[in-house]
XYZ file of C-alpha atoms in Angstrom:
627
model
C 106.514 143.826 -86.669
C 105.070 144.565 -83.373
C 101.684 145.497 -85.186
C 102.454 142.574 -87.255
C 103.047 139.693 -84.896
C 99.570 141.615 -82.394
C 97.141 141.423 -85.415
C 98.140 138.042 -86.056
C 97.650 136.784 -82.542
C 94.166 138.765 -82.136
C 92.948 136.278 -85.864
C 94.796 133.158 -83.102
C 91.605 131.094 -83.047
C 91.160 130.000 -79.539
C 91.038 126.850 -80.211
C 94.952 127.781 -81.138
C 95.368 129.815 -77.850
C 93.150 127.393 -75.907
C 96.133 124.299 -77.329
C 99.167 125.844 -76.038
C 97.524 126.871 -72.630
C 96.899 122.808 -72.242
C 100.393 121.533 -73.290
C 101.737 124.637 -71.043
C 99.467 122.824 -68.090
C 99.760 119.007 -68.601
C 104.087 119.706 -69.210
C 103.597 121.238 -65.680
C 102.596 118.544 -63.627
C 104.750 116.157 -65.574
C 107.438 117.872 -64.722
C 106.528 118.537 -60.877
C 105.286 114.775 -60.908
C 108.188 113.228 -62.165
C 109.775 115.399 -59.337
C 107.240 113.534 -56.711
C 108.206 110.196 -57.957
C 111.820 110.866 -58.474
C 111.228 111.554 -54.692
C 109.230 108.474 -53.281
C 111.508 106.335 -55.842
C 114.098 107.617 -53.431
C 111.639 105.919 -50.684
C 111.456 102.334 -52.208
C 114.879 102.319 -52.914
C 115.771 103.166 -49.482
C 112.711 100.597 -48.244
C 114.055 97.669 -50.622
C 117.561 98.172 -49.168
C 116.986 98.340 -45.824
C 114.979 94.495 -46.465
C 118.078 93.491 -48.374
C 120.456 94.899 -45.333
C 117.260 92.216 -43.087
C 118.209 90.099 -45.014
C 122.270 90.251 -45.054
C 122.320 90.609 -41.081
C 119.997 87.358 -40.421
C 121.935 85.416 -42.448
C 125.126 86.359 -41.442
C 124.007 85.636 -38.218
C 122.301 82.028 -38.694
C 126.151 81.726 -40.588
C 127.983 82.528 -36.851
C 125.420 80.677 -35.169
C 125.587 77.957 -36.585
C 129.474 77.738 -36.345
C 129.276 78.129 -32.982
C 126.401 75.158 -32.615
C 128.788 73.221 -34.353
C 131.747 73.775 -32.828
C 129.713 72.859 -29.183
C 128.866 69.407 -30.654
C 132.400 69.028 -31.492
C 133.797 70.309 -28.272
C 130.596 67.668 -26.331
C 131.949 64.719 -28.548
C 135.662 64.471 -27.229
C 134.656 63.970 -23.326
C 133.826 60.869 -25.157
C 136.566 60.289 -26.696
C 138.552 57.107 -26.090
C 142.488 58.898 -26.692
C 141.236 60.858 -23.102
C 139.762 58.205 -21.572
C 143.354 56.231 -22.372
C 144.725 59.704 -20.959
C 142.820 60.008 -17.906
C 143.410 56.585 -16.986
C 147.056 57.047 -17.750
C 147.181 60.212 -15.310
C 145.516 58.326 -12.072
C 148.067 55.642 -13.197
C 150.890 57.472 -12.563
C 149.844 59.765 -9.753
C 149.652 56.715 -7.631
C 152.283 54.633 -8.469
C 153.610 58.221 -7.417
C 151.534 58.172 -3.991
C 150.525 61.046 -4.867
C 146.472 61.769 -3.261
C 145.019 64.100 -5.639
C 141.911 64.585 -3.637
C 143.746 66.070 -1.669
C 143.659 70.108 -3.154
C 146.352 71.511 -1.290
C 149.347 73.937 -3.483
C 151.651 71.620 -2.758
C 150.411 68.393 -4.421
C 149.482 70.435 -7.641
C 153.317 71.597 -8.084
C 154.399 68.139 -7.758
C 151.643 67.321 -10.252
C 153.119 69.948 -12.423
C 156.377 68.432 -12.290
C 155.594 64.812 -12.266
C 153.603 65.507 -16.091
C 155.978 68.306 -17.464
C 158.371 65.227 -17.613
C 156.815 63.036 -18.564
C 157.746 63.016 -22.091
C 155.025 60.007 -23.646
C 151.876 61.723 -21.926
C 152.803 65.200 -23.370
C 153.537 63.899 -27.044
C 149.602 61.956 -26.949
C 148.231 64.727 -25.756
C 149.382 67.064 -28.131
C 148.753 64.486 -30.464
C 145.398 64.814 -29.584
C 145.262 68.513 -29.110
C 146.346 69.541 -32.872
C 144.440 66.621 -34.652
C 141.174 68.758 -33.017
C 143.209 71.668 -34.708
C 143.487 69.868 -38.049
C 139.564 69.384 -38.077
C 138.455 73.051 -37.564
C 139.217 75.983 -39.676
C 137.518 77.941 -36.782
C 139.877 77.275 -33.863
C 143.869 78.983 -33.790
C 144.216 76.493 -30.469
C 143.381 74.136 -28.571
C 144.035 73.817 -24.761
C 143.895 70.811 -21.936
C 144.813 70.845 -18.440
C 143.818 67.912 -15.530
C 141.846 69.570 -13.099
C 144.224 68.704 -9.901
C 146.886 70.742 -12.599
C 147.705 74.048 -11.178
C 150.225 76.054 -13.977
C 151.080 73.366 -16.538
C 149.236 72.939 -19.460
C 149.093 70.946 -23.302
C 148.000 73.845 -25.936
C 148.831 73.643 -29.228
C 148.855 76.418 -31.866
C 147.756 76.242 -35.677
C 149.744 78.677 -36.302
C 153.451 78.028 -35.619
C 154.950 81.242 -36.564
C 153.055 82.787 -33.896
C 152.871 79.933 -31.153
C 155.302 81.923 -29.194
C 153.679 85.190 -29.631
C 149.887 83.289 -28.785
C 150.867 80.863 -25.825
C 152.037 84.239 -23.957
C 149.370 85.979 -24.289
C 147.467 82.595 -22.779
C 149.269 82.465 -20.376
C 149.427 86.019 -19.180
C 145.210 85.901 -19.736
C 144.519 82.839 -17.420
C 142.753 81.251 -19.465
C 142.627 78.549 -17.502
C 141.638 80.149 -13.609
C 139.373 82.689 -15.734
C 137.508 79.784 -17.399
C 136.821 78.091 -13.841
C 135.719 81.563 -12.847
C 133.326 81.233 -14.991
C 131.830 77.900 -14.077
C 131.127 78.811 -10.856
C 128.868 81.143 -12.490
C 127.328 78.583 -14.259
C 127.572 75.478 -11.668
C 125.476 73.037 -13.519
C 126.894 73.533 -17.297
C 129.305 71.371 -18.139
C 130.164 74.187 -21.612
C 131.358 77.613 -21.158
C 132.388 81.024 -23.495
C 135.308 82.890 -21.715
C 136.304 86.355 -22.969
C 139.546 87.864 -22.212
C 140.840 91.180 -22.356
C 141.486 91.640 -25.957
C 138.864 89.960 -26.422
C 139.223 86.674 -28.113
C 136.400 83.744 -27.414
C 137.267 80.164 -25.508
C 135.239 77.989 -25.541
C 135.588 75.525 -22.895
C 134.201 72.286 -22.176
C 134.795 69.898 -18.336
C 136.071 65.970 -18.862
C 135.025 63.616 -17.060
C 136.380 59.792 -16.085
C 133.194 57.229 -17.685
C 134.225 55.334 -14.420
C 133.441 56.578 -11.654
C 132.380 60.073 -13.425
C 134.613 62.589 -11.529
C 135.852 66.539 -13.702
C 139.152 65.076 -15.181
C 139.929 67.827 -16.476
C 139.391 70.221 -18.665
C 139.117 71.408 -22.646
C 139.884 74.540 -24.038
C 139.258 76.023 -27.705
C 140.163 79.469 -29.295
C 137.593 80.402 -31.525
C 139.400 81.729 -35.296
C 137.666 85.862 -34.943
C 139.150 86.186 -38.139
C 137.310 83.858 -40.230
C 133.372 83.531 -37.697
C 133.859 87.632 -38.293
C 134.374 87.831 -42.439
C 131.757 86.905 -43.490
C 131.123 90.064 -41.845
C 133.913 92.358 -43.389
C 132.554 91.635 -46.180
C 128.984 93.455 -45.875
C 131.006 97.509 -46.097
C 130.301 98.091 -49.586
C 128.546 100.656 -50.840
C 126.091 102.501 -48.174
C 127.082 100.194 -45.725
C 129.244 102.654 -44.204
C 130.198 100.759 -40.507
C 129.879 97.350 -38.975
C 130.204 96.734 -35.122
C 130.195 93.346 -33.060
C 130.116 92.717 -29.857
C 130.072 90.113 -27.122
C 127.172 90.325 -23.786
C 127.079 93.900 -24.124
C 130.415 94.957 -23.721
C 133.156 93.045 -25.299
C 133.898 94.064 -29.315
C 134.166 91.635 -31.971
C 134.850 93.585 -34.626
C 134.514 97.123 -36.225
C 134.409 98.404 -39.183
C 134.039 101.492 -41.288
C 135.011 105.133 -40.361
C 132.079 104.925 -37.474
C 132.960 108.219 -35.140
C 133.540 107.973 -31.531
C 130.118 109.861 -30.640
C 128.433 107.508 -33.313
C 130.094 103.787 -31.838
C 129.074 105.469 -28.981
C 124.604 105.669 -29.975
C 125.617 102.630 -31.717
C 126.550 100.801 -28.535
C 123.596 102.810 -26.435
C 121.045 101.265 -28.618
C 122.577 97.310 -28.605
C 122.353 97.342 -25.034
C 118.469 99.140 -25.034
C 117.159 95.747 -27.267
C 118.612 93.211 -26.311
C 116.063 90.413 -26.477
C 114.705 92.140 -30.252
C 115.800 91.546 -33.436
C 116.492 92.845 -36.877
C 115.383 96.566 -35.651
C 114.922 99.325 -37.481
C 116.345 103.179 -35.933
C 116.409 105.842 -38.308
C 118.840 107.625 -36.027
C 118.381 111.020 -38.646
C 117.654 111.213 -42.414
C 121.372 110.530 -43.522
C 121.582 107.591 -41.353
C 119.793 104.021 -40.034
C 120.900 100.900 -38.024
C 119.854 97.536 -38.667
C 120.198 95.269 -35.423
C 120.262 91.622 -34.811
C 121.278 89.307 -31.771
C 121.318 85.912 -30.806
C 122.618 83.207 -27.522
C 124.146 81.004 -27.013
C 125.055 78.834 -23.184
C 126.462 82.222 -21.624
C 127.501 84.533 -25.310
C 124.681 86.937 -26.201
C 126.146 88.140 -29.748
C 125.083 91.107 -30.641
C 125.315 92.484 -34.439
C 124.550 96.119 -35.721
C 124.911 97.887 -40.069
C 125.279 101.514 -39.935
C 123.525 102.598 -43.000
C 123.793 105.164 -44.961
C 121.389 107.430 -47.054
C 123.135 110.437 -48.327
C 125.611 107.340 -50.176
C 122.735 105.328 -51.236
C 120.598 108.072 -52.606
C 123.357 110.688 -54.094
C 123.007 110.027 -57.410
C 119.191 109.995 -56.979
C 119.388 113.318 -55.427
C 121.741 114.858 -57.413
C 118.983 114.404 -60.593
C 116.072 115.765 -58.253
C 117.561 118.179 -57.940
C 118.143 119.335 -61.116
C 115.197 118.562 -62.040
C 112.849 120.949 -59.648
C 115.482 123.921 -61.225
C 113.818 123.130 -64.630
C 110.327 123.447 -62.469
C 111.640 126.662 -60.680
C 113.047 128.121 -63.854
C 110.171 127.521 -66.067
C 107.682 128.547 -63.415
C 107.846 132.563 -64.261
C 106.882 131.894 -67.962
C 104.229 129.284 -67.189
C 102.753 131.732 -64.972
C 102.679 135.030 -67.674
C 101.231 132.988 -70.198
C 98.687 131.623 -67.522
C 97.679 135.102 -67.334
C 97.741 136.308 -70.981
C 95.625 133.393 -71.269
C 92.864 134.255 -69.120
C 92.661 138.125 -70.210
C 92.066 136.364 -74.075
C 89.986 133.794 -73.025
C 88.729 133.708 -69.204
C 87.860 137.744 -68.938
C 85.114 137.807 -72.070
C 83.126 134.896 -70.924
C 83.080 136.525 -67.471
C 81.797 139.980 -69.221
C 79.771 137.803 -71.500
C 78.041 135.798 -68.244
C 77.597 140.110 -66.286
C 76.065 141.192 -69.469
C 73.611 138.352 -69.657
C 73.052 138.059 -65.954
C 71.949 142.130 -66.801
C 69.295 141.070 -69.437
C 67.957 139.104 -66.959
C 67.419 141.280 -64.943
C 65.210 142.754 -67.010
C 68.029 145.733 -68.019
C 66.764 145.349 -72.187
C 69.640 146.603 -75.153
C 72.825 145.104 -72.861
C 75.672 146.141 -75.314
C 79.716 145.233 -75.009
C 82.114 146.956 -76.027
C 85.410 145.606 -77.063
C 87.969 145.303 -79.446
C 87.646 141.026 -80.191
C 88.255 139.127 -82.481
C 87.955 135.508 -83.699
C 85.572 133.679 -82.096
C 85.356 135.782 -78.871
C 84.995 138.782 -81.792
C 82.052 136.966 -83.184
C 80.666 135.850 -80.260
C 80.258 139.110 -78.532
C 78.815 140.953 -82.066
C 76.093 137.825 -82.042
C 74.814 138.912 -78.795
C 75.130 142.246 -78.717
C 72.243 141.423 -81.995
C 70.785 139.204 -79.706
C 70.313 141.974 -77.245
C 68.755 144.559 -79.834
C 66.173 142.283 -80.686
C 65.514 141.349 -77.614
C 65.012 144.808 -76.822
C 62.356 145.517 -79.933
C 60.124 141.917 -78.716
C 59.618 143.155 -75.480
C 58.068 146.634 -76.719
C 56.117 145.513 -79.345
C 54.761 142.293 -77.960
C 54.939 142.772 -74.046
C 51.170 145.022 -74.531
C 49.054 142.184 -77.046
C 50.380 139.830 -74.213
C 50.038 141.878 -71.188
C 45.978 141.837 -73.573
C 45.422 137.850 -74.293
C 46.205 136.925 -70.455
C 43.528 139.176 -69.421
C 40.987 137.962 -71.813
C 42.286 134.111 -71.095
C 41.905 135.382 -67.030
C 38.011 136.540 -68.010
C 37.809 133.038 -69.373
C 38.384 130.883 -66.436
C 37.138 133.726 -63.294
C 33.158 133.088 -65.473
C 34.368 128.679 -64.560
C 32.126 127.033 -62.491
C 33.458 127.001 -59.001
C 33.661 122.993 -57.169
C 33.721 124.925 -54.396
C 30.307 126.646 -55.574
C 28.619 123.528 -56.690
C 29.867 121.710 -53.034
C 27.979 124.939 -51.348
C 24.759 124.425 -53.576
C 24.079 121.284 -51.823
C 24.795 122.463 -48.650
C 22.200 125.003 -49.491
C 20.014 121.958 -51.293
C 20.156 119.749 -48.157
C 18.768 122.010 -45.815
C 15.506 123.038 -47.658
C 15.087 119.031 -47.836
C 15.253 118.815 -44.098
C 12.730 122.706 -43.901
C 10.163 120.054 -46.649
C 10.183 117.116 -44.014
C 12.077 115.195 -46.730
C 14.872 113.582 -44.451
C 16.002 110.561 -46.997
C 16.413 113.307 -49.480
C 18.320 115.446 -47.336
C 20.777 112.384 -46.285
C 21.204 111.575 -49.071
C 22.079 115.105 -50.058
C 24.298 115.412 -47.228
C 26.361 111.829 -47.829
C 27.296 113.129 -51.254
C 28.621 116.138 -50.406
C 30.881 114.018 -48.042
C 31.884 112.937 -50.759
C 32.721 115.849 -52.410
C 33.914 117.298 -49.397
C 36.481 114.982 -49.443
C 37.300 114.924 -53.505
C 37.658 119.043 -53.523
C 40.659 118.314 -51.241
C 40.390 122.195 -49.414
C 43.415 121.147 -47.225
C 45.993 120.183 -50.376
C 46.953 117.039 -48.714
C 46.865 113.458 -49.786
C 46.959 111.467 -46.639
C 43.957 111.063 -44.618
C 43.590 109.963 -41.256
C 42.037 106.434 -40.931
C 39.008 107.618 -39.046
C 37.973 109.890 -42.184
C 38.652 107.654 -44.961
C 35.900 105.657 -43.187
C 34.030 108.254 -43.049
C 33.792 108.850 -46.351
C 33.130 104.870 -47.423
C 30.225 105.271 -45.072
C 28.930 108.135 -46.724
C 29.803 106.175 -50.068
C 27.934 103.369 -49.268
C 24.724 104.625 -47.701
C 24.378 106.065 -51.707
C 25.340 102.454 -53.550
C 22.520 100.955 -50.902
C 20.258 103.174 -51.809
C 20.250 101.327 -54.991
C 21.220 97.925 -53.658
C 18.425 97.784 -50.530
C 20.269 95.738 -47.736
C 21.032 93.162 -50.294
C 24.610 94.789 -49.158
C 25.978 95.190 -45.840
C 28.404 96.438 -44.435
C 30.598 96.570 -41.375
C 34.039 99.011 -40.053
C 36.428 96.808 -37.401
C 39.023 99.646 -36.312
C 39.788 100.408 -32.400
C 40.545 103.893 -31.838
C 44.003 103.376 -31.450
C 44.691 103.220 -34.741
C 41.929 105.854 -36.056
C 44.420 108.837 -35.974
C 46.675 107.280 -38.170
C 47.255 108.735 -41.748
C 46.727 106.604 -45.328
C 46.678 107.639 -48.700
C 43.824 109.033 -49.360
C 41.044 107.446 -50.825
C 42.986 104.090 -50.574
C 40.100 102.160 -49.785
C 37.013 103.034 -52.358
C 38.130 101.532 -55.046
C 38.884 97.980 -53.748
C 34.992 98.683 -51.490
C 33.963 99.647 -55.441
C 35.576 96.892 -57.111
C 34.317 94.388 -54.371
C 30.806 96.036 -55.193
C 31.096 95.822 -58.599
C 32.468 92.322 -59.512
C 31.964 90.101 -56.228
C 27.814 91.309 -54.758
C 27.232 92.114 -57.909
C 26.989 89.771 -59.549
C 25.601 87.503 -56.966
C 22.883 89.534 -56.239
C 23.875 90.120 -52.361
C 26.500 90.225 -50.151
C 29.009 91.631 -47.046
C 31.754 93.823 -47.461
C 34.064 94.168 -44.328
C 36.980 96.815 -43.702
C 38.982 96.908 -41.158
C 42.185 98.247 -40.063
C 44.896 96.629 -36.901
C 48.056 97.177 -36.080
C 50.687 94.639 -35.554
C 54.884 95.068 -34.862
C 54.632 98.739 -36.123
C 53.419 98.141 -38.833
C 49.343 99.023 -40.329
C 47.577 96.306 -41.514
C 44.302 97.681 -43.573
C 42.023 94.414 -45.035
C 38.447 95.083 -47.506
C 37.261 91.294 -47.869
C 33.693 90.051 -49.209
C 31.378 87.628 -49.419
C 31.345 88.060 -52.809
C 31.663 85.855 -56.304
C 35.519 85.881 -56.046
C 37.902 85.294 -58.236
C 38.611 82.058 -60.535
C 42.607 80.733 -60.309
C 43.904 82.365 -63.975
C 42.204 86.190 -63.499
C 43.292 85.837 -59.238
C 47.339 84.793 -60.531
C 47.239 87.075 -63.848
C 46.277 89.947 -60.749
C 48.958 88.449 -58.760
C 51.577 88.988 -61.843
C 49.667 92.440 -62.543
C 50.390 93.648 -58.804
C 54.169 92.445 -58.648
C 54.483 94.536 -61.588
C 52.820 98.012 -61.397
C 54.799 98.808 -63.636
C 54.465 97.581 -67.098
C 51.131 98.896 -69.265
C 48.557 95.693 -69.547
C 45.904 97.579 -70.355
C 47.019 99.184 -73.508
C 47.863 95.791 -74.158
C 46.149 94.705 -76.838
C 46.211 90.805 -75.597
C 43.327 88.534 -74.861
C 43.983 89.605 -71.473
C 42.810 93.296 -71.718
C 39.278 92.751 -70.431
C 40.837 91.294 -67.054
C 43.303 94.186 -66.802
C 40.267 97.038 -67.303
C 38.370 95.178 -64.944
C 40.596 95.672 -61.721
C 42.158 99.088 -63.133
C 41.149 100.910 -59.539
C 43.181 98.347 -57.883
C 46.303 97.848 -60.222
C 46.813 102.109 -59.706
C 46.119 101.564 -55.353
C 49.559 99.210 -55.434
C 51.022 102.006 -57.670
C 49.944 104.578 -55.377
C 50.881 103.011 -52.206
C 54.928 101.509 -53.876
C 55.331 105.078 -54.792
C 54.423 106.471 -51.427
C 55.853 103.693 -49.396
C 57.930 102.368 -51.831
C 58.890 98.216 -52.626
C 58.234 96.504 -50.134
C 54.931 97.627 -48.707
C 51.818 97.270 -50.791
C 48.794 94.812 -51.132
C 48.549 90.398 -51.364
C 44.803 89.611 -52.845
C 43.078 86.299 -51.566
C 40.222 84.380 -53.481
C 38.194 82.457 -53.446
C 35.654 81.630 -56.370
C 32.248 81.249 -54.992
C 33.020 81.909 -51.576
C 34.879 85.751 -51.490
C 37.507 88.035 -51.824
C 39.975 89.605 -49.354
C 42.299 92.632 -50.120
C 45.058 92.910 -47.589
C 47.103 96.266 -47.634
C 50.763 96.788 -45.903
C 51.572 100.474 -44.762
C 54.450 101.660 -42.826
C 52.735 103.962 -39.745
C 55.031 106.587 -40.810
C 54.257 108.630 -44.177
C 56.005 110.640 -46.089
C 54.492 113.361 -47.860
């Protein structure tokens, strides 16, 4: 059975083996990426949940702030109520009838006023009805109380919940609410409205009442806020991953603490809120398991801080369980993957390395190299072909190598018998000296000029560039020989300052332009002048070849400029009617191509010509050459 499976595996093609390898190679990363994807999914869920909680905190805070704003507006309107004005008028009238001077602020006067008002059934009833009307108007108020400024102990008070009225009244008196509110107003002397928080963390809103006729302070009206009603929105937030909700006032008074919050966590939370009094939403990651959302707002002398404790453990509990399962699955598959990878490596990759090594041996000259191994399918076939090829190469080398050496030797001999250009140049030098020794200076000068031209053409330095000075010397030799043919009908002038003579330009770039000026400009006219200029301007070199020949007609000039702008187009081989025009200026076009190749598209030639007056060709080059 084992030998049968081994034989089957050896006969299995590389394609089948590679398919299995790729499947495993792809599936494993997919599982791994899936795990990483879940980890990223945790971050996305956490981020979206945090944004949702931030939004909820803002909404609840704004709702709480709006309720307080409505209460402030509501209590501020009481001082303009006509009933209070009538009660104040009645109060001042009673004091006057009783002969009490309310301006005398003494304990005896205060006791007299308390006793008088306590026995005034009519005023008690009216003020009680008014305070009850305030309670019936607002759901967020538990009690309403009023006290004239001159009173000391007695006050008017009404409760929403009659069942708890007795205990609330005792609490109200024991906390000395009016007395403490008066102290709160002393802290903010210019304010007529203030908040007060008692020792039991109840919030009271107080408003001073003024008599409209004299603008004197009559008394103070106080509303006790229903904290259960105002904080109900916070209680609704305590769901899911929100571990705890905490609300405080003035950085010291705890208004609400819901959820599973230890004393240590609560201390950290309070400390964090006290260190961020002016910030709006703050996200502070206490650890990887919990975070805080914090919001604060203020009104009058009251600052409310809200904090939400978030537990990421609760939020991501299910996702982390799934992630752990996937991770364990990947770990369990890893040994299998490593085993298969090692097996396929030995069967596929290693034989290729052996083949590559043997090929390198042949490349180094070791003929007849053979590969040994018991391989089948494609690898066995490749090894067999390689072994036969190696033997064939060894045979061919042994049989053909000597014949090739003999042929190469014959070819070298033929090359050695060919005329060397340097031999021709040296012969011209010898003829030059013979002519000078014979006294024939004219022939000697012509031979010397021709030798100078050949020296540049031979290019012993193997350089594609000449200095401007060398190019000008070449042109002078060329013109010298031309003038021997045309005489004084052709004049030549060079204009170049010493500062530009050492700059290098492409070799023989000006000769085709001069030759073109002679052939197509001056020769048809019979005589003329050629001026070659070299100058530097703004970091660039400008070479100009100007002649006083026939010039170029408008149609031919336009066509030539098109060729120069697109030198890559093959106009020369065209069978159109413009073929003659192209052939006449092939030298100019080739010069343009060389410039574009060596310097780039921004450099090149520009032609200006007036028919019957002459032609000017300007070449723009960079001072820096690119060999």
